[in-house]
Amino acid sequence: MIKTIWWQDNQVHLIDQKALPTAEKYVVCRDYREVIRCIRDLTIRGAPAIGVATALGIALGMRALEKDDDADQKFAKICALFAQARPTARNLFWAIERMRGCYERLKGAPLGEKQESLLAEAQAILKEDIANNIRLGAQGQTLFADGTRILTYCNAGALATAGYGTALGVIRAATEAGKKLHVYTCETRPILQGARLTAWELTKEGIATTLITDNMAGVVLNQGKVDCIIVGADRIAANGDVANKVGTYSLAVLARENQVPFYVAAPTATIDLANTAGTDIIIEERHPAEVSTMGGIRVAPTGINVYNPAFDITPHRFITAIITERGIIRPDYQQSLARLMKQ
Ligand code: MRU
């Protein structure tokens, strides 16, 4: 299995996603601030992986503490810094809340015990993420028949999680169940998570895939080459609106026009009932250079005006089903999400 992130020798180790697919390099974080930098600069990316990195990063930061005196203050500071790393992925904030809950249960305990328990909580979050993805995949693969031709976007694979993946987890599970699938992978401008990461994962696993540029999705759907679309999510609002990599919305509209199902696969840690609709979700805007350059090479005039939202919102009316580790839900999402989150 592809290993995205793990704890070893009191350090956080992660695969450098910026270097893939041309180099398989690993980064070692000895300080929690390095983990924050890795989240910011997309060395690690994908909502569940960001959540796991946040949990391990908080544990790493608290481990550096030698005296109990300022533990509360330090914990609050570390959490506040992680909260500023990226705004859209719900899993980052979910992980902070989990770690905070653990810390609060340890009131009055000696520092060493706090440090050990925070690390154990972070490692539990990592393990649960993989287990949830496997569960999610097992449920989701029932939606695919043998021979299904699927289109996917961005990277919602092992790299975007602690392992196995969400949308790609469903594809993996179907393949493990003996179904032969074909996956159209959209390259995903501006920074090509589809071409660089999804194509790498699928190729590594021997799952048949064809790479297309994002603007080819329409023609491929119109030619009847795709039976369904499956994507991941960065945040899901209470009404079922989904924030995911910018370009997802266009694909959902294309799916409706071409009458193919549009599936979203995500763990419940991505769902935020406090966001009543997609309009509540903060969309990160990233550096213009991601658009005006490709692989470090300038592709637009110097000084050009750039708009670079990292995510868009797909309205719930375009979503056929949401696949989670607790089950597959369908509209009315207001009700089905509320029920799911009560389980
Ligand atoms: O900017 P990124 O690469 O972190 O964006 C990631 C995505 O939009 C993924 O599709 C999403 O997190 C789902 S990952 C399981």
Short mmCIF file of C-alpha atoms and ligand atoms in Angstrom, two decimals:
data_model
loop_
_atom_site.label_atom_id
_atom_site.label_comp_id
_atom_site.label_asym_id
_atom_site.label_seq_id
_atom_site.Cartn_x
_atom_site.Cartn_y
_atom_site.Cartn_z
CA MET A 1 0.00 0.00 0.00
CA ILE A 2 1.20 3.54 -0.77
CA LYS A 3 2.26 5.18 2.51
CA THR A 4 1.40 8.87 2.66
CA ILE A 5 2.29 9.83 6.23
CA TRP A 6 3.52 8.08 9.36
CA TRP A 7 5.21 8.58 12.74
CA GLN A 8 8.69 7.18 13.21
CA ASP A 9 11.52 7.97 15.65
CA ASN A 10 9.59 10.89 17.12
CA GLN A 11 9.27 12.54 13.72
CA VAL A 12 6.54 12.92 11.11
CA HIS A 13 7.47 11.27 7.80
CA LEU A 14 5.59 11.99 4.60
CA ILE A 15 5.84 11.37 0.89
CA ASP A 16 6.66 14.56 -1.02
CA GLN A 17 3.63 14.98 -3.31
CA LYS A 18 5.22 17.96 -5.04
CA ALA A 19 7.97 15.73 -6.40
CA LEU A 20 5.66 13.00 -7.79
CA PRO A 21 5.56 11.39 -10.29
CA THR A 22 9.13 12.05 -11.40
CA ALA A 23 10.71 11.38 -8.01
CA GLU A 24 9.61 9.34 -4.99
CA LYS A 25 11.05 11.44 -2.14
CA TYR A 26 10.22 11.59 1.54
CA VAL A 27 10.22 14.55 3.90
CA VAL A 28 10.99 14.24 7.61
CA CYS A 29 9.45 16.87 9.95
CA ARG A 30 11.21 17.31 13.27
CA ASP A 31 9.25 20.43 14.24
CA TYR A 32 5.49 21.03 14.02
CA ARG A 33 6.12 24.21 12.01
CA GLU A 34 7.60 22.06 9.24
CA VAL A 35 4.34 20.06 9.13
CA ILE A 36 2.40 23.32 8.74
CA ARG A 37 4.71 24.37 5.91
CA CYS A 38 4.16 20.98 4.21
CA ILE A 39 0.37 21.45 4.41
CA ARG A 40 0.61 25.01 3.06
CA ASP A 41 2.91 24.25 0.14
CA LEU A 42 1.06 21.00 -0.78
CA THR A 43 3.90 18.63 0.06
CA ILE A 44 0.96 16.87 1.70
CA ARG A 45 -2.54 17.61 0.41
CA GLY A 46 -6.03 16.12 0.19
CA ALA A 47 -8.50 16.72 3.00
CA PRO A 48 -8.10 13.48 5.03
CA ALA A 49 -4.28 13.52 4.69
CA ILE A 50 -4.26 17.15 5.88
CA GLY A 51 -6.32 16.07 8.91
CA VAL A 52 -3.89 13.28 9.78
CA ALA A 53 -0.89 15.62 9.28
CA THR A 54 -2.53 18.13 11.63
CA ALA A 55 -3.07 15.52 14.35
CA LEU A 56 0.49 14.18 14.10
CA GLY A 57 1.83 17.74 13.88
CA ILE A 58 0.07 18.75 17.11
CA ALA A 59 1.48 15.65 18.84
CA LEU A 60 4.94 16.55 17.51
CA GLY A 61 4.67 20.14 18.73
CA MET A 62 3.60 19.07 22.23
CA ARG A 63 6.42 16.51 22.44
CA ALA A 64 8.98 19.31 22.26
CA LEU A 65 7.66 20.76 25.51
CA GLU A 66 9.91 20.14 28.53
CA LYS A 67 8.01 21.77 31.38
CA ASP A 68 4.31 21.52 32.14
CA ASP A 69 4.07 25.24 33.05
CA ASP A 70 2.93 26.58 29.74
CA ALA A 71 1.37 23.41 28.24
CA ASP A 72 -2.13 24.89 27.87
CA GLN A 73 -0.81 28.00 26.21
CA LYS A 74 1.47 26.03 23.89
CA PHE A 75 -1.35 23.66 22.92
CA ALA A 76 -3.63 26.58 22.08
CA LYS A 77 -0.90 28.25 20.02
CA ILE A 78 -0.07 25.11 18.01
CA CYS A 79 -3.77 24.48 17.27
CA ALA A 80 -4.24 28.11 16.19
CA LEU A 81 -1.30 27.89 13.79
CA PHE A 82 -2.58 24.66 12.23
CA ALA A 83 -6.02 26.25 11.84
CA GLN A 84 -4.42 28.90 9.63
CA ALA A 85 -2.65 26.42 7.34
CA ARG A 86 -5.49 25.90 4.80
CA PRO A 87 -9.10 27.02 5.26
CA THR A 88 -11.32 24.68 3.21
CA ALA A 89 -10.56 21.06 4.19
CA ARG A 90 -12.96 20.22 7.00
CA ASN A 91 -10.70 17.36 8.16
CA LEU A 92 -8.05 19.83 9.36
CA PHE A 93 -10.50 21.44 11.82
CA TRP A 94 -12.04 18.07 12.67
CA ALA A 95 -8.55 16.80 13.64
CA ILE A 96 -7.90 19.87 15.80
CA GLU A 97 -11.24 19.27 17.57
CA ARG A 98 -10.36 15.60 18.17
CA MET A 99 -6.92 16.52 19.56
CA ARG A 100 -8.46 19.27 21.71
CA GLY A 101 -11.00 16.81 23.14
CA CYS A 102 -8.16 14.44 24.01
CA TYR A 103 -6.12 17.25 25.61
CA GLU A 104 -9.06 18.44 27.70
CA ARG A 105 -9.66 14.93 29.04
CA LEU A 106 -6.06 15.01 30.32
CA LYS A 107 -6.48 18.02 32.61
CA GLY A 108 -4.24 17.63 35.65
CA ALA A 109 -2.21 14.74 34.17
CA PRO A 110 1.60 14.96 34.13
CA LEU A 111 3.17 16.36 30.93
CA GLY A 112 4.60 12.99 29.88
CA GLU A 113 1.15 11.41 30.00
CA LYS A 114 -0.33 14.28 27.99
CA GLN A 115 2.36 13.86 25.33
CA GLU A 116 1.87 10.09 25.08
CA SER A 117 -1.91 10.36 24.94
CA LEU A 118 -1.84 13.04 22.25
CA LEU A 119 0.46 10.88 20.14
CA ALA A 120 -1.79 7.86 20.68
CA GLU A 121 -4.81 9.95 19.60
CA ALA A 122 -3.04 11.14 16.44
CA GLN A 123 -2.03 7.59 15.59
CA ALA A 124 -5.61 6.44 16.17
CA ILE A 125 -6.81 9.14 13.75
CA LEU A 126 -4.36 7.84 11.14
CA LYS A 127 -5.44 4.21 11.60
CA GLU A 128 -9.13 5.10 11.58
CA ASP A 129 -8.70 7.04 8.35
CA ILE A 130 -7.36 3.97 6.54
CA ALA A 131 -10.02 1.71 8.11
CA ASN A 132 -12.80 4.15 7.16
CA ASN A 133 -11.55 4.37 3.58
CA ILE A 134 -11.54 0.59 3.27
CA ARG A 135 -15.10 0.50 4.64
CA LEU A 136 -16.17 3.35 2.35
CA GLY A 137 -14.59 1.56 -0.63
CA ALA A 138 -16.37 -1.71 0.17
CA GLN A 139 -19.76 0.03 0.21
CA GLY A 140 -19.08 2.24 -2.82
CA GLN A 141 -17.82 -0.52 -5.10
CA THR A 142 -21.32 -2.04 -5.13
CA LEU A 143 -22.28 0.90 -7.37
CA PHE A 144 -19.88 -0.25 -10.12
CA ALA A 145 -20.57 -3.21 -12.40
CA ASP A 146 -17.79 -5.12 -14.12
CA GLY A 147 -16.61 -3.05 -17.09
CA THR A 148 -17.71 0.34 -15.69
CA ARG A 149 -15.96 3.33 -17.26
CA ILE A 150 -15.36 5.99 -14.65
CA LEU A 151 -14.16 9.56 -14.80
CA THR A 152 -12.36 11.02 -11.80
CA TYR A 153 -10.87 14.38 -10.92
CA CYS A 154 -8.01 15.69 -8.79
CA ASN A 155 -6.53 13.07 -6.48
CA ALA A 156 -8.75 11.39 -3.93
CA GLY A 157 -6.45 8.42 -3.58
CA ALA A 158 -4.08 6.93 -1.02
CA LEU A 159 -2.01 10.11 -1.31
CA ALA A 160 -4.94 12.32 -0.31
CA THR A 161 -5.54 10.21 2.81
CA ALA A 162 -3.47 8.17 5.26
CA GLY A 163 -3.93 5.30 2.79
CA TYR A 164 -6.32 3.54 0.35
CA GLY A 165 -8.17 6.71 -0.69
CA THR A 166 -11.78 7.82 -0.94
CA ALA A 167 -12.91 8.07 -4.60
CA LEU A 168 -9.90 5.99 -5.63
CA GLY A 169 -10.60 3.74 -2.64
CA VAL A 170 -13.94 2.86 -4.25
CA ILE A 171 -12.14 2.16 -7.53
CA ARG A 172 -9.51 0.07 -5.66
CA ALA A 173 -12.20 -1.93 -3.84
CA ALA A 174 -14.07 -2.66 -7.09
CA THR A 175 -10.82 -3.83 -8.66
CA GLU A 176 -10.07 -6.01 -5.62
CA ALA A 177 -13.57 -7.49 -6.04
CA GLY A 178 -12.48 -8.66 -9.50
CA LYS A 179 -14.23 -5.99 -11.58
CA LYS A 180 -12.41 -4.63 -14.59
CA LEU A 181 -12.78 -0.86 -14.74
CA HIS A 182 -11.46 1.88 -16.95
CA VAL A 183 -10.68 5.24 -15.40
CA TYR A 184 -10.51 8.56 -17.26
CA THR A 185 -8.22 10.77 -15.19
CA CYS A 186 -8.59 14.54 -15.67
CA GLU A 187 -5.23 16.28 -15.33
CA THR A 188 -6.63 18.92 -12.90
CA ARG A 189 -5.15 22.33 -13.54
CA PRO A 190 -3.60 24.35 -12.08
CA ILE A 191 -1.22 21.99 -10.32
CA LEU A 192 -2.14 18.70 -11.95
CA GLN A 193 -3.06 16.44 -9.03
CA GLY A 194 -4.83 14.18 -11.56
CA ALA A 195 -1.97 13.83 -14.04
CA ARG A 196 0.78 13.70 -11.45
CA LEU A 197 -0.81 11.78 -8.56
CA THR A 198 -3.96 9.90 -9.64
CA ALA A 199 -2.32 8.65 -12.85
CA TRP A 200 0.72 7.59 -10.76
CA GLU A 201 -1.39 5.68 -8.24
CA LEU A 202 -3.54 3.94 -10.86
CA THR A 203 -0.55 3.01 -13.00
CA LYS A 204 1.30 1.67 -9.96
CA GLU A 205 -1.70 -0.54 -9.15
CA GLY A 206 -2.24 -1.71 -12.72
CA ILE A 207 -5.73 -0.14 -12.98
CA ALA A 208 -6.45 0.84 -16.60
CA THR A 209 -6.48 4.61 -17.00
CA THR A 210 -6.54 7.20 -19.75
CA LEU A 211 -5.31 10.72 -19.05
CA ILE A 212 -7.28 13.63 -20.50
CA THR A 213 -6.96 17.39 -20.10
CA ASP A 214 -9.78 18.97 -18.11
CA ASN A 215 -11.36 20.55 -21.18
CA MET A 216 -11.72 17.10 -22.81
CA ALA A 217 -14.19 15.85 -20.19
CA GLY A 218 -17.17 17.22 -22.16
CA VAL A 219 -16.33 15.44 -25.37
CA VAL A 220 -15.52 12.16 -23.61
CA LEU A 221 -18.90 12.24 -21.84
CA ASN A 222 -20.73 13.30 -24.97
CA GLN A 223 -19.17 10.42 -26.91
CA GLY A 224 -20.66 8.00 -24.35
CA LYS A 225 -17.28 6.83 -23.08
CA VAL A 226 -18.09 7.39 -19.38
CA ASP A 227 -20.66 5.54 -17.24
CA CYS A 228 -20.22 7.62 -14.06
CA ILE A 229 -18.12 10.26 -12.35
CA ILE A 230 -16.65 9.87 -8.86
CA VAL A 231 -14.78 12.55 -6.90
CA GLY A 232 -13.69 13.21 -3.33
CA ALA A 233 -14.63 16.17 -1.14
CA ASP A 234 -12.93 18.78 1.01
CA ARG A 235 -16.05 19.75 2.92
CA ILE A 236 -19.70 18.78 2.76
CA ALA A 237 -22.36 21.16 4.06
CA ALA A 238 -25.56 20.16 5.88
CA ASN A 239 -27.65 20.45 2.69
CA GLY A 240 -25.28 18.20 0.68
CA ASP A 241 -23.42 20.95 -1.19
CA VAL A 242 -19.84 19.80 -1.75
CA ALA A 243 -16.59 21.77 -1.83
CA ASN A 244 -13.97 19.99 -3.90
CA LYS A 245 -11.09 20.83 -6.26
CA VAL A 246 -11.99 23.68 -8.60
CA GLY A 247 -13.46 22.16 -11.77
CA THR A 248 -15.63 19.63 -9.92
CA TYR A 249 -18.75 21.76 -10.41
CA SER A 250 -18.27 21.83 -14.21
CA LEU A 251 -18.02 18.02 -14.21
CA ALA A 252 -21.22 17.69 -12.16
CA VAL A 253 -23.08 19.87 -14.68
CA LEU A 254 -21.66 17.77 -17.53
CA ALA A 255 -22.76 14.58 -15.75
CA ARG A 256 -26.34 15.88 -15.51
CA GLU A 257 -26.37 16.99 -19.16
CA ASN A 258 -25.09 13.57 -20.25
CA GLN A 259 -27.27 11.62 -17.81
CA VAL A 260 -24.52 9.79 -15.94
CA PRO A 261 -24.44 9.46 -12.13
CA PHE A 262 -22.19 11.83 -10.18
CA TYR A 263 -20.84 10.30 -6.95
CA VAL A 264 -18.95 11.92 -4.08
CA ALA A 265 -16.86 9.71 -1.77
CA ALA A 266 -15.77 11.09 1.60
CA PRO A 267 -15.42 10.06 5.23
CA THR A 268 -17.83 11.56 7.77
CA ALA A 269 -14.86 13.64 9.07
CA THR A 270 -15.34 15.76 5.91
CA ILE A 271 -18.98 16.55 6.74
CA ASP A 272 -19.68 19.79 8.59
CA LEU A 273 -23.29 20.26 9.62
CA ALA A 274 -22.34 23.71 10.99
CA ASN A 275 -22.11 24.85 7.36
CA THR A 276 -25.75 25.05 6.34
CA ALA A 277 -24.96 25.34 2.61
CA GLY A 278 -22.00 25.63 0.24
CA THR A 279 -22.16 29.42 0.51
CA ASP A 280 -20.93 29.06 4.14
CA ILE A 281 -17.74 27.32 3.05
CA ILE A 282 -14.54 29.38 2.87
CA ILE A 283 -12.82 28.82 -0.46
CA GLU A 284 -9.05 29.11 -0.39
CA GLU A 285 -7.42 31.35 -2.99
CA ARG A 286 -3.90 30.33 -3.89
CA HIS A 287 -0.89 32.05 -5.40
CA PRO A 288 -1.24 33.39 -8.98
CA ALA A 289 1.97 31.59 -9.98
CA GLU A 290 0.10 28.26 -9.85
CA VAL A 291 -1.91 29.48 -12.86
CA SER A 292 0.66 31.61 -14.72
CA THR A 293 3.29 28.87 -14.64
CA MET A 294 3.38 25.09 -15.16
CA GLY A 295 6.15 23.03 -13.62
CA GLY A 296 8.06 26.26 -12.99
CA ILE A 297 7.75 27.39 -16.62
CA ARG A 298 5.87 30.62 -17.32
CA VAL A 299 2.84 30.06 -19.59
CA ALA A 300 1.31 33.56 -19.39
CA PRO A 301 2.66 37.11 -19.70
CA THR A 302 4.45 38.57 -16.69
CA GLY A 303 2.10 40.69 -14.57
CA ILE A 304 -1.10 39.05 -15.90
CA ASN A 305 -4.13 39.25 -13.63
CA VAL A 306 -4.93 35.82 -12.20
CA TYR A 307 -7.87 34.36 -10.25
CA ASN A 308 -6.98 31.11 -8.49
CA PRO A 309 -9.70 29.64 -6.26
CA ALA A 310 -8.52 26.20 -5.13
CA PHE A 311 -12.04 24.76 -4.78
CA ASP A 312 -15.58 25.19 -6.05
CA ILE A 313 -19.00 24.25 -4.74
CA THR A 314 -21.09 21.58 -6.40
CA PRO A 315 -24.76 22.15 -5.49
CA HIS A 316 -26.39 19.09 -3.93
CA ARG A 317 -28.96 18.82 -6.75
CA PHE A 318 -26.20 17.50 -9.07
CA ILE A 319 -25.05 14.76 -6.69
CA THR A 320 -26.49 11.27 -7.20
CA ALA A 321 -25.10 9.81 -3.95
CA ILE A 322 -22.54 10.45 -1.23
CA ILE A 323 -20.48 7.42 -0.24
CA THR A 324 -19.19 7.35 3.36
CA GLU A 325 -17.79 4.72 5.73
CA ARG A 326 -21.21 4.61 7.42
CA GLY A 327 -23.13 3.97 4.24
CA ILE A 328 -24.29 5.45 0.93
CA ILE A 329 -26.72 8.32 1.22
CA ARG A 330 -28.98 9.91 -1.37
CA PRO A 331 -31.21 13.01 -1.55
CA ASP A 332 -32.81 14.53 0.46
CA TYR A 333 -29.32 15.25 1.84
CA GLN A 334 -30.57 17.61 4.54
CA GLN A 335 -32.28 14.62 6.12
CA SER A 336 -29.92 11.80 5.12
CA LEU A 337 -26.81 13.70 6.30
CA ALA A 338 -28.41 14.60 9.63
CA ARG A 339 -29.37 10.92 10.13
CA LEU A 340 -25.90 9.73 9.14
CA MET A 341 -24.12 12.08 11.53
CA LYS A 342 -26.34 10.95 14.42
CA GLN A 343 -25.24 7.30 13.99
O1 MRU B 1 -5.69 21.28 -3.02
P1 MRU B 1 -5.77 19.83 -2.70
O2 MRU B 1 -4.90 18.98 -3.58
O3 MRU B 1 -5.54 19.56 -1.23
O4 MRU B 1 -7.27 19.45 -3.01
C1 MRU B 1 -7.69 18.14 -2.78
C2 MRU B 1 -9.00 17.84 -3.35
O5 MRU B 1 -9.75 18.69 -3.77
C3 MRU B 1 -9.42 16.41 -3.29
O6 MRU B 1 -10.21 16.09 -4.37
C4 MRU B 1 -10.21 16.24 -1.98
O7 MRU B 1 -9.44 16.61 -0.86
C5 MRU B 1 -10.63 14.89 -1.75
S1 MRU B 1 -9.31 13.97 -1.10
C6 MRU B 1 -9.80 12.50 -0.55
#
